[in-house]
One Martini backbone bead per residue (centre of mass of N, CA, C, O) as a GRO file, in nm:
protein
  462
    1UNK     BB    1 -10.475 -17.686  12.202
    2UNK     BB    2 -10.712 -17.484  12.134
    3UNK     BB    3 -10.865 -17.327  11.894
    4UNK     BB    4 -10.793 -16.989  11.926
    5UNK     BB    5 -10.553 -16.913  12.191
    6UNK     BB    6 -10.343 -16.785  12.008
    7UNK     BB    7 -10.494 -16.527  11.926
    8UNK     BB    8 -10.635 -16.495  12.243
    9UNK     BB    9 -10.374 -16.382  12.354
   10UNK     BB   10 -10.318 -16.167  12.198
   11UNK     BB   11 -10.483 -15.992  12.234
   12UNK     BB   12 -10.476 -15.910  12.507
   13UNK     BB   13 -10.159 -15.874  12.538
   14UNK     BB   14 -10.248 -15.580  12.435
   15UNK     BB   15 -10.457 -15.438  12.592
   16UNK     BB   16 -10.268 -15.459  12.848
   17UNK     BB   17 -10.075 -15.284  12.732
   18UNK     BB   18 -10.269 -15.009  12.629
   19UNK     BB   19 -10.342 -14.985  12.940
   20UNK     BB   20 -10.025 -14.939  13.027
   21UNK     BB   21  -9.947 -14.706  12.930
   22UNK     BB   22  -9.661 -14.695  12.878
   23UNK     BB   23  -9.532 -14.977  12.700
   24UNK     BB   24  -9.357 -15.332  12.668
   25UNK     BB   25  -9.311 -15.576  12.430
   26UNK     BB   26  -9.196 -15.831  12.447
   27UNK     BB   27  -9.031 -16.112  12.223
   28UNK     BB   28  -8.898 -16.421  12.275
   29UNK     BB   29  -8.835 -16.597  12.048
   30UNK     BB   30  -9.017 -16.532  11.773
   31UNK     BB   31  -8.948 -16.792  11.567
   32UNK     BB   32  -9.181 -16.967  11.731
   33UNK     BB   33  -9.433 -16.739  11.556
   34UNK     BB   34  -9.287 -16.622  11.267
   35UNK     BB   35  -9.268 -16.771  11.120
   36UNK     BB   36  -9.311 -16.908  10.806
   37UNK     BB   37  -9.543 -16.942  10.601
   38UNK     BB   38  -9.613 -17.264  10.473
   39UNK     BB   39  -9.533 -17.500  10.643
   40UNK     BB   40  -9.492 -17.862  10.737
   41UNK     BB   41  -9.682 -17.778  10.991
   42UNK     BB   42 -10.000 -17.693  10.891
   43UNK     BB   43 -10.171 -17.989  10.972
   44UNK     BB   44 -10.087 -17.897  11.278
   45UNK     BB   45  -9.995 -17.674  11.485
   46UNK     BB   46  -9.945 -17.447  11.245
   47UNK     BB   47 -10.201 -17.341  11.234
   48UNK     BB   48 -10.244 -17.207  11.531
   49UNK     BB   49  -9.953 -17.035  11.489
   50UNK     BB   50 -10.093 -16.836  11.226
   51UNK     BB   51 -10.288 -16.754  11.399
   52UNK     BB   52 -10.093 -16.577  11.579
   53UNK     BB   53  -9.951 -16.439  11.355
   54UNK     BB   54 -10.232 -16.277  11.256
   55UNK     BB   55 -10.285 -16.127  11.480
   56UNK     BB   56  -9.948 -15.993  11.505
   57UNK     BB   57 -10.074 -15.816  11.244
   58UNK     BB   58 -10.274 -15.673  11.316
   59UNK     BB   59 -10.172 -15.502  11.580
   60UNK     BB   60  -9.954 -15.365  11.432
   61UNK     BB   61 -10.160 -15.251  11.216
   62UNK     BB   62 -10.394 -15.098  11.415
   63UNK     BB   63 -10.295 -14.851  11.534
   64UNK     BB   64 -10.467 -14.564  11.608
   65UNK     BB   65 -10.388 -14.478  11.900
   66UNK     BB   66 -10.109 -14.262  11.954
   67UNK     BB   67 -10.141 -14.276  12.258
   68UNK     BB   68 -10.006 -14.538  12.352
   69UNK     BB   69  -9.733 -14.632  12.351
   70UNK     BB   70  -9.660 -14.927  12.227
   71UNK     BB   71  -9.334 -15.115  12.233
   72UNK     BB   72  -9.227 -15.340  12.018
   73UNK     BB   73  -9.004 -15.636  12.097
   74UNK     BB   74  -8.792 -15.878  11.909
   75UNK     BB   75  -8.582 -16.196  11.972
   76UNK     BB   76  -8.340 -16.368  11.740
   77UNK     BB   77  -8.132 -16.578  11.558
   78UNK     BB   78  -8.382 -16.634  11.290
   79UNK     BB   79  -8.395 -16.415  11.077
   80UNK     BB   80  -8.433 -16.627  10.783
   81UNK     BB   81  -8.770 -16.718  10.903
   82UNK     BB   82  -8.916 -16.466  10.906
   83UNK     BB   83  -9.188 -16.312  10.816
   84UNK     BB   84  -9.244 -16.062  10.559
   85UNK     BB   85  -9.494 -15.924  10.717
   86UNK     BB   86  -9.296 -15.874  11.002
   87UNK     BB   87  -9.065 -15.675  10.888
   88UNK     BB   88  -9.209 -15.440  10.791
   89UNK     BB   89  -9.282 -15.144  10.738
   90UNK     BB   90  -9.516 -15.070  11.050
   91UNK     BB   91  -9.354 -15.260  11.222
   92UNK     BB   92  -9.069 -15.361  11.187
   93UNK     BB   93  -8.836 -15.058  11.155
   94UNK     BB   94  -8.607 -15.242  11.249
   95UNK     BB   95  -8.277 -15.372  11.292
   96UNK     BB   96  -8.051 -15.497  11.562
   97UNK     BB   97  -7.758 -15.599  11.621
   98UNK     BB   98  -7.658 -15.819  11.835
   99UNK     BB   99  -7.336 -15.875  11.989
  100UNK     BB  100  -7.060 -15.854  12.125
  101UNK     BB  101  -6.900 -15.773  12.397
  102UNK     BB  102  -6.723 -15.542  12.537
  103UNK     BB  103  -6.489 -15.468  12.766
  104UNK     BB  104  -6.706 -15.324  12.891
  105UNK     BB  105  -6.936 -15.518  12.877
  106UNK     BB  106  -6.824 -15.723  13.016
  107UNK     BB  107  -6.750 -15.572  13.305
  108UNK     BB  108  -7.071 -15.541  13.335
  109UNK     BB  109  -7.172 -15.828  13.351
  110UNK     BB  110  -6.963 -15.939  13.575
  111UNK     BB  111  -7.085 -15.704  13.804
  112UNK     BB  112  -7.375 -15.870  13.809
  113UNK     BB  113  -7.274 -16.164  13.862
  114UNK     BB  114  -7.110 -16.096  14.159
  115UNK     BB  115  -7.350 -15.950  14.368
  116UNK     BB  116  -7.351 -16.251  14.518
  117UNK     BB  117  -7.084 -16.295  14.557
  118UNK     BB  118  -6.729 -16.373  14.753
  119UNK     BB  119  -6.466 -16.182  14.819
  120UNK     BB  120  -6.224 -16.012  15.005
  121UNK     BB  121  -6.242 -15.756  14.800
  122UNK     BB  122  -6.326 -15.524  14.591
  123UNK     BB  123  -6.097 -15.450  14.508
  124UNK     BB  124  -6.026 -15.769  14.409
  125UNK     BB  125  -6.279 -15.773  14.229
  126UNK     BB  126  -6.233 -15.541  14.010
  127UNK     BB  127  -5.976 -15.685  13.917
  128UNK     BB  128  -6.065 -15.939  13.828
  129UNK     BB  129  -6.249 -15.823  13.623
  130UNK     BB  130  -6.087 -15.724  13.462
  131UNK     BB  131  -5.866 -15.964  13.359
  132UNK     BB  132  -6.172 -16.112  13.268
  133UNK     BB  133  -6.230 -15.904  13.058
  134UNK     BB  134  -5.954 -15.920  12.870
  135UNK     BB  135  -6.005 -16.253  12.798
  136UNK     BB  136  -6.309 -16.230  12.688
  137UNK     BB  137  -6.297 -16.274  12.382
  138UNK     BB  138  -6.604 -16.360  12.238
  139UNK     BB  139  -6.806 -16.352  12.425
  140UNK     BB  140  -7.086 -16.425  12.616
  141UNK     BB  141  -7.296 -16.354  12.855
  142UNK     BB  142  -7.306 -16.653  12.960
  143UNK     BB  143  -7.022 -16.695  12.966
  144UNK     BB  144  -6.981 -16.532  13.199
  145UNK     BB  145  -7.130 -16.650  13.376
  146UNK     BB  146  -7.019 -16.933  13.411
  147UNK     BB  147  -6.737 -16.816  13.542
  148UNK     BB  148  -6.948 -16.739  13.809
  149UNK     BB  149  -6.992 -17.029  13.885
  150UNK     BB  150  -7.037 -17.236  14.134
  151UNK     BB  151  -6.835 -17.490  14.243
  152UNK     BB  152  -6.695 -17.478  14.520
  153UNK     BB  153  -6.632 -17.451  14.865
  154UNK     BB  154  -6.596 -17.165  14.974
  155UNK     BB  155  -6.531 -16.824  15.084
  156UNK     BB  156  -6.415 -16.735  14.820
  157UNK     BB  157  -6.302 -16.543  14.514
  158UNK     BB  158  -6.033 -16.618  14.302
  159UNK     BB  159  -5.805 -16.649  14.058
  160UNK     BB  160  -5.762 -16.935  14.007
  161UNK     BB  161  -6.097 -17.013  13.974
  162UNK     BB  162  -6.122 -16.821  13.722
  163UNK     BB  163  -5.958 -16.947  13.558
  164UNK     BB  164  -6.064 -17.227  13.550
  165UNK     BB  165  -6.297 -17.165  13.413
  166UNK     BB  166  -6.200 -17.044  13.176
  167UNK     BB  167  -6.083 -17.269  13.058
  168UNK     BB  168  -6.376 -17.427  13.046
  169UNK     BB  169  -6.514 -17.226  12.851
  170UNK     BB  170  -6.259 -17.260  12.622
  171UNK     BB  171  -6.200 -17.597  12.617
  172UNK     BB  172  -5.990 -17.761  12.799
  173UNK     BB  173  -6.207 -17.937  12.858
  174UNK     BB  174  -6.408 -18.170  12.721
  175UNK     BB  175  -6.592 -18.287  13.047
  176UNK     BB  176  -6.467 -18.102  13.297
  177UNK     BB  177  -6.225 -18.288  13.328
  178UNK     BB  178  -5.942 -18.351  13.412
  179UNK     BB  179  -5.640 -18.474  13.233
  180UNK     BB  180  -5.492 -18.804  13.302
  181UNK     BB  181  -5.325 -18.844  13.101
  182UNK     BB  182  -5.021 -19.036  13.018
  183UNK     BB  183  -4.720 -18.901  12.935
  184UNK     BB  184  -4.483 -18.938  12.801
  185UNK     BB  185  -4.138 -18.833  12.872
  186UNK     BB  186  -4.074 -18.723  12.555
  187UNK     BB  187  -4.336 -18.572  12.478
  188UNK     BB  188  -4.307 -18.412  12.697
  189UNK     BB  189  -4.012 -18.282  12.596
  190UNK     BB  190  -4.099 -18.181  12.333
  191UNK     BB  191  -4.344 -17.987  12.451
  192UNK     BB  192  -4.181 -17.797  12.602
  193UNK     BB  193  -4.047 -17.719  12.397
  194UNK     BB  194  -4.204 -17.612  12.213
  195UNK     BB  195  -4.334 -17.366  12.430
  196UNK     BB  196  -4.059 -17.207  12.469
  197UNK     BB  197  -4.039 -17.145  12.152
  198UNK     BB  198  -4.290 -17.008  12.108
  199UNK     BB  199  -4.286 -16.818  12.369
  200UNK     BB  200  -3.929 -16.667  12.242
  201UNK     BB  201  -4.107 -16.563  12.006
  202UNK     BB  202  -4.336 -16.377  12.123
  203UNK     BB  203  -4.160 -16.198  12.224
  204UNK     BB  204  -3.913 -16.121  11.994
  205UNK     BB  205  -4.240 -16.104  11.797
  206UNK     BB  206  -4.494 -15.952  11.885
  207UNK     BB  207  -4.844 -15.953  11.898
  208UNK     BB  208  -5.050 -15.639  11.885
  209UNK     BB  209  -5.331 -15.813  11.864
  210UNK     BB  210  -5.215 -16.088  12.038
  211UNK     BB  211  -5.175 -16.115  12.352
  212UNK     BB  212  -4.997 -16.372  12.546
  213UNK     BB  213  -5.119 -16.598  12.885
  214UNK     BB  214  -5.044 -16.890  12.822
  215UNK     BB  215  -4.900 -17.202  12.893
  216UNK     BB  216  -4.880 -17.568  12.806
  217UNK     BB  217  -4.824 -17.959  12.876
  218UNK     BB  218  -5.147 -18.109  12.916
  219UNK     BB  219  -5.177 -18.146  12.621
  220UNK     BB  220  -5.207 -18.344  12.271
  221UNK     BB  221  -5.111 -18.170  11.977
  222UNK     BB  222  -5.035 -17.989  11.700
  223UNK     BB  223  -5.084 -17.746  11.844
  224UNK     BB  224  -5.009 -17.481  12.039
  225UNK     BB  225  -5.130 -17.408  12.362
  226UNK     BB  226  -5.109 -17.084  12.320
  227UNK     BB  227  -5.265 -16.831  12.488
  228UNK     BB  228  -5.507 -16.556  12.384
  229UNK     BB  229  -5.579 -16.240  12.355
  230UNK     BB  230  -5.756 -16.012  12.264
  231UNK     BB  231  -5.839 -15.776  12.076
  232UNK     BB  232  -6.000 -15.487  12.040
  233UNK     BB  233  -6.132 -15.412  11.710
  234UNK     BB  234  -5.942 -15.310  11.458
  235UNK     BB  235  -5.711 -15.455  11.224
  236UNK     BB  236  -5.363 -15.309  11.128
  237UNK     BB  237  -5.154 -15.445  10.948
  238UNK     BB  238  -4.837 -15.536  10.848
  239UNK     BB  239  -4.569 -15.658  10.673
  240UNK     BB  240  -4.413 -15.741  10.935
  241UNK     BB  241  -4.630 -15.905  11.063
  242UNK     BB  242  -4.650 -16.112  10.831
  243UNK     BB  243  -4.341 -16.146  10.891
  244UNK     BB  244  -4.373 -16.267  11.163
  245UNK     BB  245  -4.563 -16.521  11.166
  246UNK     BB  246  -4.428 -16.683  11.014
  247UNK     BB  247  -4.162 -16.705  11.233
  248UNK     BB  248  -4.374 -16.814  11.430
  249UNK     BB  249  -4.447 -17.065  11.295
  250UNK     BB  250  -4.150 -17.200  11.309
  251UNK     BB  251  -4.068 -17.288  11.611
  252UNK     BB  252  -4.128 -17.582  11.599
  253UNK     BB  253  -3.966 -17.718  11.422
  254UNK     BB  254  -3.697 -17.580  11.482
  255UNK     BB  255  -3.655 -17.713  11.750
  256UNK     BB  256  -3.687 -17.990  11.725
  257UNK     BB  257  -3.421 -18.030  11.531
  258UNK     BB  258  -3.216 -17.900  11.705
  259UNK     BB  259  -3.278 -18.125  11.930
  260UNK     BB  260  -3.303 -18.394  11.773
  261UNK     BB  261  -3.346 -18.372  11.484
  262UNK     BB  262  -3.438 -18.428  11.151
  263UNK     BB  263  -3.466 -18.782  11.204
  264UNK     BB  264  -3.609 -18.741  11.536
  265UNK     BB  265  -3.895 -18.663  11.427
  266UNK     BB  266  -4.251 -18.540  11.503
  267UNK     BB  267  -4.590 -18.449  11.482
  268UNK     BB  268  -4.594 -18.199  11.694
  269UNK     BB  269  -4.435 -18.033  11.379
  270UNK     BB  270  -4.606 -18.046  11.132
  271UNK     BB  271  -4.836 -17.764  11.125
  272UNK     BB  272  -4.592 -17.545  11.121
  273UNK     BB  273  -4.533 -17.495  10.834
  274UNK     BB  274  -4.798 -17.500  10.687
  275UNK     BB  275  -4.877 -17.214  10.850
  276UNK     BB  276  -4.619 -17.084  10.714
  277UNK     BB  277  -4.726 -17.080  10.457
  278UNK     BB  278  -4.996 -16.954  10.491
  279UNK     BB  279  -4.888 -16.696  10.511
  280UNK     BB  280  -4.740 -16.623  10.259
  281UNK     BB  281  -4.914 -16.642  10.080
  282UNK     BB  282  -5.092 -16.438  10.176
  283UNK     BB  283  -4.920 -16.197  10.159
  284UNK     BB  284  -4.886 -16.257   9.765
  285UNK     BB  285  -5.155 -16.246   9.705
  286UNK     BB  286  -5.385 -16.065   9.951
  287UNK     BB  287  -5.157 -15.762   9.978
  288UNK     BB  288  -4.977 -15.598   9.788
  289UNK     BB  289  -4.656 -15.598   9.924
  290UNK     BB  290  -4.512 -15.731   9.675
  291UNK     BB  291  -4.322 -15.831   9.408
  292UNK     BB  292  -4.582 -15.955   9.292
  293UNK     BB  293  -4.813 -15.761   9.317
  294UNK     BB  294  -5.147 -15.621   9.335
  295UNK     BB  295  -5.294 -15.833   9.303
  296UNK     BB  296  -5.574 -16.048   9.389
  297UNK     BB  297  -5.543 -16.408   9.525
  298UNK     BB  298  -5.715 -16.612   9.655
  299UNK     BB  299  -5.583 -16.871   9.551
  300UNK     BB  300  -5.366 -17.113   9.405
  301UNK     BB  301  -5.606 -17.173   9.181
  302UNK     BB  302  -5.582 -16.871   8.990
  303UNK     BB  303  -5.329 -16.937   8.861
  304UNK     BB  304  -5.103 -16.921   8.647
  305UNK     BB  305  -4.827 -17.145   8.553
  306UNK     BB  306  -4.643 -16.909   8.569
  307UNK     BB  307  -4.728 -16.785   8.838
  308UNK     BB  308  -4.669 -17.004   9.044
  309UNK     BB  309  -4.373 -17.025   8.976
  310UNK     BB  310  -4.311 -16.742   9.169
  311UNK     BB  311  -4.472 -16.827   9.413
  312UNK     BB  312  -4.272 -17.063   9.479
  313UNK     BB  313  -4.024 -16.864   9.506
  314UNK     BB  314  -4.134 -16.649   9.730
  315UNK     BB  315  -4.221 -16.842   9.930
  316UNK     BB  316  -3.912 -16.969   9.998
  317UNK     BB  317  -3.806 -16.728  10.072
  318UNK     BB  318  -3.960 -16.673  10.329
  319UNK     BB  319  -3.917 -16.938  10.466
  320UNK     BB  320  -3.612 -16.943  10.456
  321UNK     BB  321  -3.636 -16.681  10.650
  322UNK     BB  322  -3.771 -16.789  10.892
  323UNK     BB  323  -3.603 -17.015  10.963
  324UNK     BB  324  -3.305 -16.844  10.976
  325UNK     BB  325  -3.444 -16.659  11.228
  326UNK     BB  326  -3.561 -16.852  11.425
  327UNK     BB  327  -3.260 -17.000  11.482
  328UNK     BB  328  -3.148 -16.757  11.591
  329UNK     BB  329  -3.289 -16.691  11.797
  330UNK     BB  330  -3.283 -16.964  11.971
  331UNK     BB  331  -3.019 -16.939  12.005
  332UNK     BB  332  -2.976 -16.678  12.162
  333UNK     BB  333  -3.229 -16.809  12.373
  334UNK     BB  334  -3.130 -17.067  12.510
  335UNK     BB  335  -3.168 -17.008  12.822
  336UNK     BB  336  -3.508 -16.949  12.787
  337UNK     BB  337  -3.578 -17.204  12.688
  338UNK     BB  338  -3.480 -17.401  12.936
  339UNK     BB  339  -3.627 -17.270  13.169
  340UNK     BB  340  -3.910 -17.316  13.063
  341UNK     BB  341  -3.889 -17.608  13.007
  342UNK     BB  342  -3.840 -17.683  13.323
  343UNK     BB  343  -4.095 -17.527  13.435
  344UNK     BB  344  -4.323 -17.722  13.267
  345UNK     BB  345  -4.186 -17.997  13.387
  346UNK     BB  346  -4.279 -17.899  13.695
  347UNK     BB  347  -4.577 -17.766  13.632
  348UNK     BB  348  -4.717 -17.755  13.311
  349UNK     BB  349  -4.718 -17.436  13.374
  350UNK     BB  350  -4.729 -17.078  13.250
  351UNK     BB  351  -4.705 -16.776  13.231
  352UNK     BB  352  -4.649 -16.443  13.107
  353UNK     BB  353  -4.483 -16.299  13.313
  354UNK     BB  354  -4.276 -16.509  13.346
  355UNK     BB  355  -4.182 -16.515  13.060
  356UNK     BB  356  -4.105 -16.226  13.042
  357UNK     BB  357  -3.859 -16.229  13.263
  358UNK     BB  358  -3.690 -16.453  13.119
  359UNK     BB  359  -3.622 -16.316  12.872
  360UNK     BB  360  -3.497 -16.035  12.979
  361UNK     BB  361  -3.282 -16.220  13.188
  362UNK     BB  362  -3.149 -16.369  12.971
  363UNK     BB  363  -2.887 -16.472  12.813
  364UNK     BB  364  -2.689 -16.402  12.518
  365UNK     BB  365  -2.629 -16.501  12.181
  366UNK     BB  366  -2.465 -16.448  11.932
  367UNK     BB  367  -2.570 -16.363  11.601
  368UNK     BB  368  -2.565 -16.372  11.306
  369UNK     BB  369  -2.672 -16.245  11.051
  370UNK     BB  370  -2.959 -16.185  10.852
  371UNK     BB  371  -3.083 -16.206  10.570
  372UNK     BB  372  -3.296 -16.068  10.384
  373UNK     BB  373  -3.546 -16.040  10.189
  374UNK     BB  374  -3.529 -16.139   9.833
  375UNK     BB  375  -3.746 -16.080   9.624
  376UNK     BB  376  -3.643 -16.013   9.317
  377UNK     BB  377  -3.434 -16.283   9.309
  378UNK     BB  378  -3.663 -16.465   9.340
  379UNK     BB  379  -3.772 -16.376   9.055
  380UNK     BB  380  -3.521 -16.419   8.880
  381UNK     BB  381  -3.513 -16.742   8.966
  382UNK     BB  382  -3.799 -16.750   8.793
  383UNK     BB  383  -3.703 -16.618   8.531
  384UNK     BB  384  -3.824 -16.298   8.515
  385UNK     BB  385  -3.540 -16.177   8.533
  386UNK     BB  386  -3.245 -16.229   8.340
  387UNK     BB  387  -2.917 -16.363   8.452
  388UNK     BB  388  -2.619 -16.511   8.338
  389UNK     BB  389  -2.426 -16.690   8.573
  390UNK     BB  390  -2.462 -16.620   8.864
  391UNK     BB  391  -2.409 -16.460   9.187
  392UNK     BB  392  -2.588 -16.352   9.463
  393UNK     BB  393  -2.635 -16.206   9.749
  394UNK     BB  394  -2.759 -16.461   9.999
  395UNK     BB  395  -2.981 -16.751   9.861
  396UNK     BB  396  -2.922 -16.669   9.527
  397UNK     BB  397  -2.902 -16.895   9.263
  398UNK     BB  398  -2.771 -16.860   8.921
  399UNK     BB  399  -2.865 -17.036   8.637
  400UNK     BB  400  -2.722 -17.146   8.352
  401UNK     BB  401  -3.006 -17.025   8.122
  402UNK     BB  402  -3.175 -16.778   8.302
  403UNK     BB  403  -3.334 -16.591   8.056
  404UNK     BB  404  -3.517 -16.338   8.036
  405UNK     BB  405  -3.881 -16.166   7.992
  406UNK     BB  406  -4.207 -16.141   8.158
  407UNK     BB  407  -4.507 -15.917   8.130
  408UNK     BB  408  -4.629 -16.079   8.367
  409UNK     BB  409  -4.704 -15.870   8.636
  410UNK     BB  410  -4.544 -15.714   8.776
  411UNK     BB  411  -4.321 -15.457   8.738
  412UNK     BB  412  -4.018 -15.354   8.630
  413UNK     BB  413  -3.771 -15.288   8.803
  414UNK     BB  414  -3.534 -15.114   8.885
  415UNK     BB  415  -3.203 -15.135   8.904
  416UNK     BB  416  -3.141 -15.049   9.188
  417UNK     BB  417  -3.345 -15.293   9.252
  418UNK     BB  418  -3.210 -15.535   9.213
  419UNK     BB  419  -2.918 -15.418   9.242
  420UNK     BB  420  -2.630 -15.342   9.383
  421UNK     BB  421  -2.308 -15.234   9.371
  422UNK     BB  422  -2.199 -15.503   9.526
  423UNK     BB  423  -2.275 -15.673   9.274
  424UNK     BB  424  -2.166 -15.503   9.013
  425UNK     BB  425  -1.860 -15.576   9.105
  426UNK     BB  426  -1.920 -15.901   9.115
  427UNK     BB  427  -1.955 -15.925   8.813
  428UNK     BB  428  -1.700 -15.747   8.707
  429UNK     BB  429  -1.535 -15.954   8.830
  430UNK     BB  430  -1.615 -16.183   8.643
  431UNK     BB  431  -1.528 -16.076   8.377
  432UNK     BB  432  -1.261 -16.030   8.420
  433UNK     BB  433  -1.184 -16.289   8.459
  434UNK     BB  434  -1.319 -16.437   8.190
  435UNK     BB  435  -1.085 -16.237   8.037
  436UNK     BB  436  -0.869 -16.349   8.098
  437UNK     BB  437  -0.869 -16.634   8.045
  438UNK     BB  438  -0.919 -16.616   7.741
  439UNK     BB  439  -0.618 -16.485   7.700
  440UNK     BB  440  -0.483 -16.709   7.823
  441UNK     BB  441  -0.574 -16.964   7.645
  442UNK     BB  442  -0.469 -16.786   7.341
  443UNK     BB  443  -0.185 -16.786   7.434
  444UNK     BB  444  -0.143 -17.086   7.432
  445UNK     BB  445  -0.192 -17.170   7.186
  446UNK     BB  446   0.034 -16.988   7.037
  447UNK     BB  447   0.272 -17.135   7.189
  448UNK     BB  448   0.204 -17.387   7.044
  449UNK     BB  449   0.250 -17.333   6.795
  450UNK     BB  450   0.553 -17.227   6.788
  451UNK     BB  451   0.660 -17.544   6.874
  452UNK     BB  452   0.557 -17.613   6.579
  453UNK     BB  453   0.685 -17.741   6.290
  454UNK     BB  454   0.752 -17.602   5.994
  455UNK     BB  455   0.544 -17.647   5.647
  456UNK     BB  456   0.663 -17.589   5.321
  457UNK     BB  457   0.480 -17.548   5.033
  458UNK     BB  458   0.679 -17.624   4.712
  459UNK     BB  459   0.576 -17.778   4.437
  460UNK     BB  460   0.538 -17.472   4.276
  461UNK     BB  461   0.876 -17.494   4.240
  462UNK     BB  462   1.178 -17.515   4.052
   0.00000   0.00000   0.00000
């Protein structure tokens, strides 16, 4: 490149914008000649782009002529490199952050990139774009095009052809090739429970915010295959939703346990426990939800050694409660896990309609309830208010000699709360007991002194 050709392309550049006035210069990709002068490619080509970058700061900033109607716009993904004299007020204006689009913005970029497909009927081409104008939450632009990229000789586009692309913009391929991976038979059998148990807790504890639209038994990983659309805006999570996920994040292990048992488990139900102390734990540190405290803590690592231990007991009673409730849903809808179980390991997948249909229609086996999750119990068993030696109903059993209060995190609930009347019944019922029992051992003393004969000392009677 000459020398000052750069700066002299900038120049005519505007003369012929405002000769054409009111007109628009775009300048895409503009951080290839915006970028912050004295950068280390100064003694090279950066001269002679920093001659352009100072070009396009003259132009902009020499608008004489009001009448010109000019509108420059410029569109970069690196905002953090351009010099700060081209983003100043009088040249830049605006900064207008350009995000990803929504479900009507994609529904509007599919029917530009559609426009020259060939459909069977536009009825038909209209809800096709509306199902993955749907499924393609987080979508940009292009990704959105590639989905509608020609692959197949067909003479139609097709429901199959669009999941298939969408399958493959969202990385279920990892070379484009399909996955020939031979599967053992045990491993594949492993998967389909996995994948039914998952599939059978998403049902009957649905996410209102990820709606699940298909599983499969192609891959083999250790997190669940389950694919989900997300919904569009912000999301109000309440604290059922989040011991909701928890309970749904227990599905792969407690299936594999049900089925195989506990001693002939494998690696790929190992990060479902995991994932879902990680929900209780977000729940009691980070949502002031709990009896544990409205305090917000970042980490694990954030806590005081007494409060660690608080929270390794509330997170036990929530994952104990997870696992319970678990185990009793599939235990319920036994006949739902194997029916999609059989259906995975004969097609391979399932989609979300088949899912529902079979949960709707599966009969159920009643199941004992479960205990609802006990805050309080779980923090009195962690020492925070102590009861001596008592059981209290639930999963809390409290060892004699674990007495005290102590003043640091959440305050100490009403007695209302602590403990219900039938608890209170259940203690008086101990002590009546335990005083029954030592007037009990106090007679046998008595009665057994009675038995002994007496002996009168009388050293000093004459």
């Amino acid at each position: 490149m000459f020398v000052g050709v750069a700066a002299s392309r900038v120049k005519d550049l505007f003369a012929s914008a405002r000769s054409f006035a009111p007109s628009i210069i775009f300048i895409d990709e503009i951080d290839a000649i915006g970028s912050k002068r004295g950068g280390p490619d100064i003694g090279g080509g950066g001269a002679e782009r920093e001659q352009g970058l100072l070009q396009i700061l003259t132009e902009m900033d020499g608008f004489k002529e009001f009448t010109s109607q000019v509108l420059v716009i410029g569109a970069t993904n690196r905002l953090d490199i351009l010099d700060p004299a081209l983003l100043r007020k009088g040249r830049f204006d605006k900064i207008v952050r350009v995000g990803l689009p929504s479900k009507d913005g994609r529904l509007a970029i599919l029917m530009v990139h559609a426009r020259n497909k060939f459909f069977r009927s536009e009825k038909e081409r209209d809800a096709l774009l509306q199902e993955i104008a749907e499924l393609t939450e987080d979508f940009t632009g292009a990704e959105l095009q590639g989905i509608l990229t020609a692959r197949k000789d067909l003479d139609y586009i097709g429901r199959e052809e669009l999941l298939e692309a969408l399958k493959r913009q969202k990385g279920t391929f990892e070379t484009g090739q399909e996955d020939s991976t031979e599967i053992p038979e045990e491993l594949k059998l492993r998967l389909a429970y996995r994948e039914a148990a998952v599939a059978v807790l998403a049902c009957y504890l649905p996410d209102p915010f990820r709606p699940f639209t298909e599983t499969d038994i192609n891959s083999i990983t250790s997190q669940p295959n389950m694919r989900y659309a997300e919904t569009a805006g912000r999301i109000f999570a309440r604290k059922s939703d989040y011991v909701n996920s928890i309970v749904r994040a227990c599905a792969p292990r407690v299936i594999e346990e049900e089925m195989f048992g506990v001693n002939n488990m494998c690696w790929i139900s190992a990060k479902a426990t995991l994932e879902a102390s990680r929900h209780a734990e977000f729940l009691i540190l980070q949502t002031g939800m709990t009896a544990f405290g409205k305090a917000f803590y970042r980490k694990h690592n954030d806590l005081v050694p007494n409060l660690a231990a608080k929270l390794e007991a509330l997170r036990d009673e929530y994952m104990q409660y997870a696992v319970e409730k678990c185990s009793s849903v599939l235990r319920e809808y036994h006949s739902a896990v194997e029916t999609i179980t059989d259906i995975l390991l004969e097609k391979g997948q399932i989609e979300a309609s088949e899912i529902w249909d079979i949960y709707k229609r599966a009969p159920r086996i009643p199941q004992p309830t479960v205990n609802p999750v006990d805050e309080y119990g779980a923090l009195i068993y962690a020492g925070r208010w102590g009861i001596h030696g008592i059981t209290l109903p639930g999963r809390v059993t409290f060892a004699p000699g674990n007495v005290g209060f102590a003043t640091f995190g959440a305050p100490r609930p009403m007695e209302t709360q602590v403990v219900s009347d039938e608890t209170w019944k259940l203690m008086d019922g101990i002590w009546d007991q335990r005083v029954q029992e030592i007037r009990s051992e106090a007679s046998m003393e008595i009665e057994e002194e009675k038995e002994r004969p007496q002996l009168l000392m009388a050293s000093h009677f004459l």
